[in-house]
């Protein structure tokens, strides 16, 4: 699916706005994410750090988990906003891949500039997906 320019800016804006709630006392690197469902809803998320560093959770996964825990599983796009248009980490790519390789990924900065529009499948080639698990 292709996003229209309004959808692109709306999703980037949602990810940008939510960044203020990022809990980042250690990295001081707030990340905002926003997922657009095929039903037209937007779920946002931020990174939430922990004094036990590895238990930190990324913004993309918070947004996806919020959506899934509300019954949503079909995603059109996800936007990720950071000060320098950082790329989603491997763990987040894997979680995105669980719900579809066609999902559009928008990587933008805090000025609202879109640096990359791609798909989950392009970010995670040869992904291990639910189809790789044998039927039991
Ligand atoms: N982070 C995300 O929220 N998403 C990513 O895809 C990359 C990294 C967060 C985790 C941590 O709170 C901070 O950015 C620095 O790694």
CSV table of C-alpha atoms and ligand atoms in Angstrom, one decimal:
chain,number,residue,atom,x,y,z
A,1,UNK,CA,0.0,0.0,0.0
A,2,UNK,CA,1.1,3.6,-0.7
A,3,UNK,CA,0.7,6.3,1.8
A,4,UNK,CA,-0.6,9.7,0.7
A,5,UNK,CA,1.5,12.8,1.8
A,6,UNK,CA,-1.1,13.7,4.5
A,7,UNK,CA,-0.8,10.2,6.0
A,8,UNK,CA,3.0,10.5,5.9
A,9,UNK,CA,3.0,13.9,7.7
A,10,UNK,CA,0.3,12.9,10.2
A,11,UNK,CA,2.2,9.7,11.2
A,12,UNK,CA,5.6,11.6,11.5
A,13,UNK,CA,3.9,14.3,13.6
A,14,UNK,CA,2.3,11.7,15.9
A,15,UNK,CA,5.8,10.1,16.5
A,16,UNK,CA,7.4,13.4,16.9
A,17,UNK,CA,4.8,14.7,19.5
A,18,UNK,CA,5.0,11.6,21.7
A,19,UNK,CA,8.8,11.8,22.0
A,20,UNK,CA,8.3,14.2,24.9
A,21,UNK,CA,7.2,11.2,27.0
A,22,UNK,CA,10.2,9.1,26.4
A,23,UNK,CA,11.8,7.9,29.6
A,24,UNK,CA,15.5,8.3,28.8
A,25,UNK,CA,17.6,9.2,31.9
A,26,UNK,CA,20.6,7.2,30.7
A,27,UNK,CA,20.9,7.7,26.9
A,28,UNK,CA,19.2,11.1,26.7
A,29,UNK,CA,18.1,9.9,23.3
A,30,UNK,CA,14.3,10.2,23.0
A,31,UNK,CA,12.6,8.1,20.3
A,32,UNK,CA,9.0,8.4,19.2
A,33,UNK,CA,7.1,5.9,17.1
A,34,UNK,CA,3.6,5.8,15.7
A,35,UNK,CA,1.9,2.9,14.0
A,36,UNK,CA,-1.0,3.3,11.5
A,37,UNK,CA,-3.4,0.4,11.5
A,38,UNK,CA,-5.3,-0.7,8.4
A,39,UNK,CA,-8.4,0.3,10.4
A,40,UNK,CA,-7.0,3.9,10.4
A,41,UNK,CA,-6.0,4.2,14.0
A,42,UNK,CA,-2.7,5.5,15.2
A,43,UNK,CA,-0.9,4.0,18.2
A,44,UNK,CA,2.2,5.8,19.5
A,45,UNK,CA,5.1,4.7,21.7
A,46,UNK,CA,8.3,5.9,23.3
A,47,UNK,CA,11.5,4.3,24.5
A,48,UNK,CA,11.4,3.4,28.2
A,49,UNK,CA,14.8,2.9,29.8
A,50,UNK,CA,15.7,1.0,32.9
A,51,UNK,CA,18.6,1.2,35.4
A,52,UNK,CA,19.1,-2.5,34.5
A,53,UNK,CA,20.0,-1.4,31.0
A,54,UNK,CA,19.1,-4.5,28.9
A,55,UNK,CA,15.5,-4.3,30.1
A,56,UNK,CA,15.0,-1.0,28.2
A,57,UNK,CA,12.2,-1.1,25.6
A,58,UNK,CA,12.4,0.6,22.3
A,59,UNK,CA,9.7,3.1,21.1
A,60,UNK,CA,8.7,1.0,18.0
A,61,UNK,CA,8.0,-2.0,20.1
A,62,UNK,CA,6.0,0.0,22.7
A,63,UNK,CA,3.8,1.3,19.9
A,64,UNK,CA,3.3,-2.1,18.3
A,65,UNK,CA,2.6,-3.8,21.6
A,66,UNK,CA,0.1,-1.1,22.5
A,67,UNK,CA,-1.7,-1.7,19.2
A,68,UNK,CA,-1.6,-5.5,19.5
A,69,UNK,CA,-2.9,-5.4,23.0
A,70,UNK,CA,-5.8,-3.4,21.8
A,71,UNK,CA,-6.7,-6.1,19.2
A,72,UNK,CA,-4.9,-4.6,16.2
A,73,UNK,CA,-2.6,-6.8,14.0
A,74,UNK,CA,-2.7,-5.2,10.6
A,75,UNK,CA,-0.4,-2.3,10.1
A,76,UNK,CA,0.0,0.0,7.1
A,77,UNK,CA,3.0,1.9,8.3
A,78,UNK,CA,5.2,2.8,11.3
A,79,UNK,CA,7.0,6.1,11.7
A,80,UNK,CA,10.1,6.5,13.9
A,81,UNK,CA,11.4,10.0,14.9
A,82,UNK,CA,14.7,10.9,16.5
A,83,UNK,CA,16.9,14.0,16.5
A,84,UNK,CA,19.1,12.3,13.8
A,85,UNK,CA,16.7,10.0,12.0
A,86,UNK,CA,18.2,6.9,13.5
A,87,UNK,CA,17.3,3.6,12.1
A,88,UNK,CA,15.1,0.9,13.9
A,89,UNK,CA,17.2,-1.7,15.8
A,90,UNK,CA,17.3,-5.3,14.8
A,91,UNK,CA,14.9,-6.4,17.6
A,92,UNK,CA,12.3,-3.9,16.5
A,93,UNK,CA,12.7,-5.0,12.9
A,94,UNK,CA,12.0,-8.6,14.0
A,95,UNK,CA,8.9,-7.5,15.9
A,96,UNK,CA,7.7,-5.5,12.9
A,97,UNK,CA,8.3,-8.6,10.6
A,98,UNK,CA,6.0,-10.7,12.8
A,99,UNK,CA,3.1,-8.5,11.6
A,100,UNK,CA,4.0,-8.2,7.9
A,101,UNK,CA,6.9,-7.5,5.6
A,102,UNK,CA,4.9,-5.0,3.5
A,103,UNK,CA,4.5,-2.5,6.3
A,104,UNK,CA,5.9,0.8,5.4
A,105,UNK,CA,8.6,2.3,7.6
A,106,UNK,CA,9.1,6.0,7.8
A,107,UNK,CA,12.4,7.3,9.3
A,108,UNK,CA,12.3,11.0,10.1
A,109,UNK,CA,14.0,13.6,12.2
A,110,UNK,CA,12.6,16.1,14.7
A,111,UNK,CA,12.4,18.8,12.0
A,112,UNK,CA,9.7,16.6,10.4
A,113,UNK,CA,12.1,15.7,7.5
A,114,UNK,CA,11.5,12.2,6.1
A,115,UNK,CA,15.0,10.6,5.6
A,116,UNK,CA,13.8,7.2,4.4
A,117,UNK,CA,10.6,5.5,3.3
A,118,UNK,CA,11.0,1.8,3.1
A,119,UNK,CA,9.4,-1.5,4.1
A,120,UNK,CA,10.0,-4.0,6.9
A,121,UNK,CA,10.9,-6.6,4.3
A,122,UNK,CA,13.7,-4.3,2.9
A,123,UNK,CA,15.0,-3.5,6.4
A,124,UNK,CA,15.0,-7.2,7.3
A,125,UNK,CA,15.9,-9.3,4.3
A,126,UNK,CA,15.3,-13.1,4.6
A,127,UNK,CA,13.3,-12.5,7.7
A,128,UNK,CA,12.3,-15.4,10.0
A,129,UNK,CA,8.5,-15.0,10.1
A,130,UNK,CA,5.5,-17.1,11.4
A,131,UNK,CA,5.6,-18.9,8.0
A,132,UNK,CA,8.9,-20.5,8.9
A,133,UNK,CA,7.5,-22.3,11.9
A,134,UNK,CA,6.3,-25.8,10.9
A,135,UNK,CA,2.6,-26.6,11.5
A,136,UNK,CA,2.1,-28.6,14.7
B,1,LIG,N1,16.0,2.9,20.7
B,1,LIG,C1,14.7,2.9,20.3
B,1,LIG,O1,13.8,3.3,21.0
B,1,LIG,N2,14.4,2.4,19.0
B,1,LIG,C2,15.4,1.8,18.2
B,1,LIG,O2,15.1,1.2,17.2
B,1,LIG,C3,16.8,2.1,18.5
B,1,LIG,C4,17.1,2.4,19.9
B,1,LIG,C5,16.2,3.5,22.0
B,1,LIG,C6,16.7,2.5,23.0
B,1,LIG,C7,17.4,3.4,24.0
B,1,LIG,O3,16.5,3.9,25.0
B,1,LIG,C8,18.0,4.5,23.2
B,1,LIG,O4,17.2,4.5,22.0
B,1,LIG,C9,19.5,4.4,22.9
B,1,LIG,O5,19.8,3.2,22.4
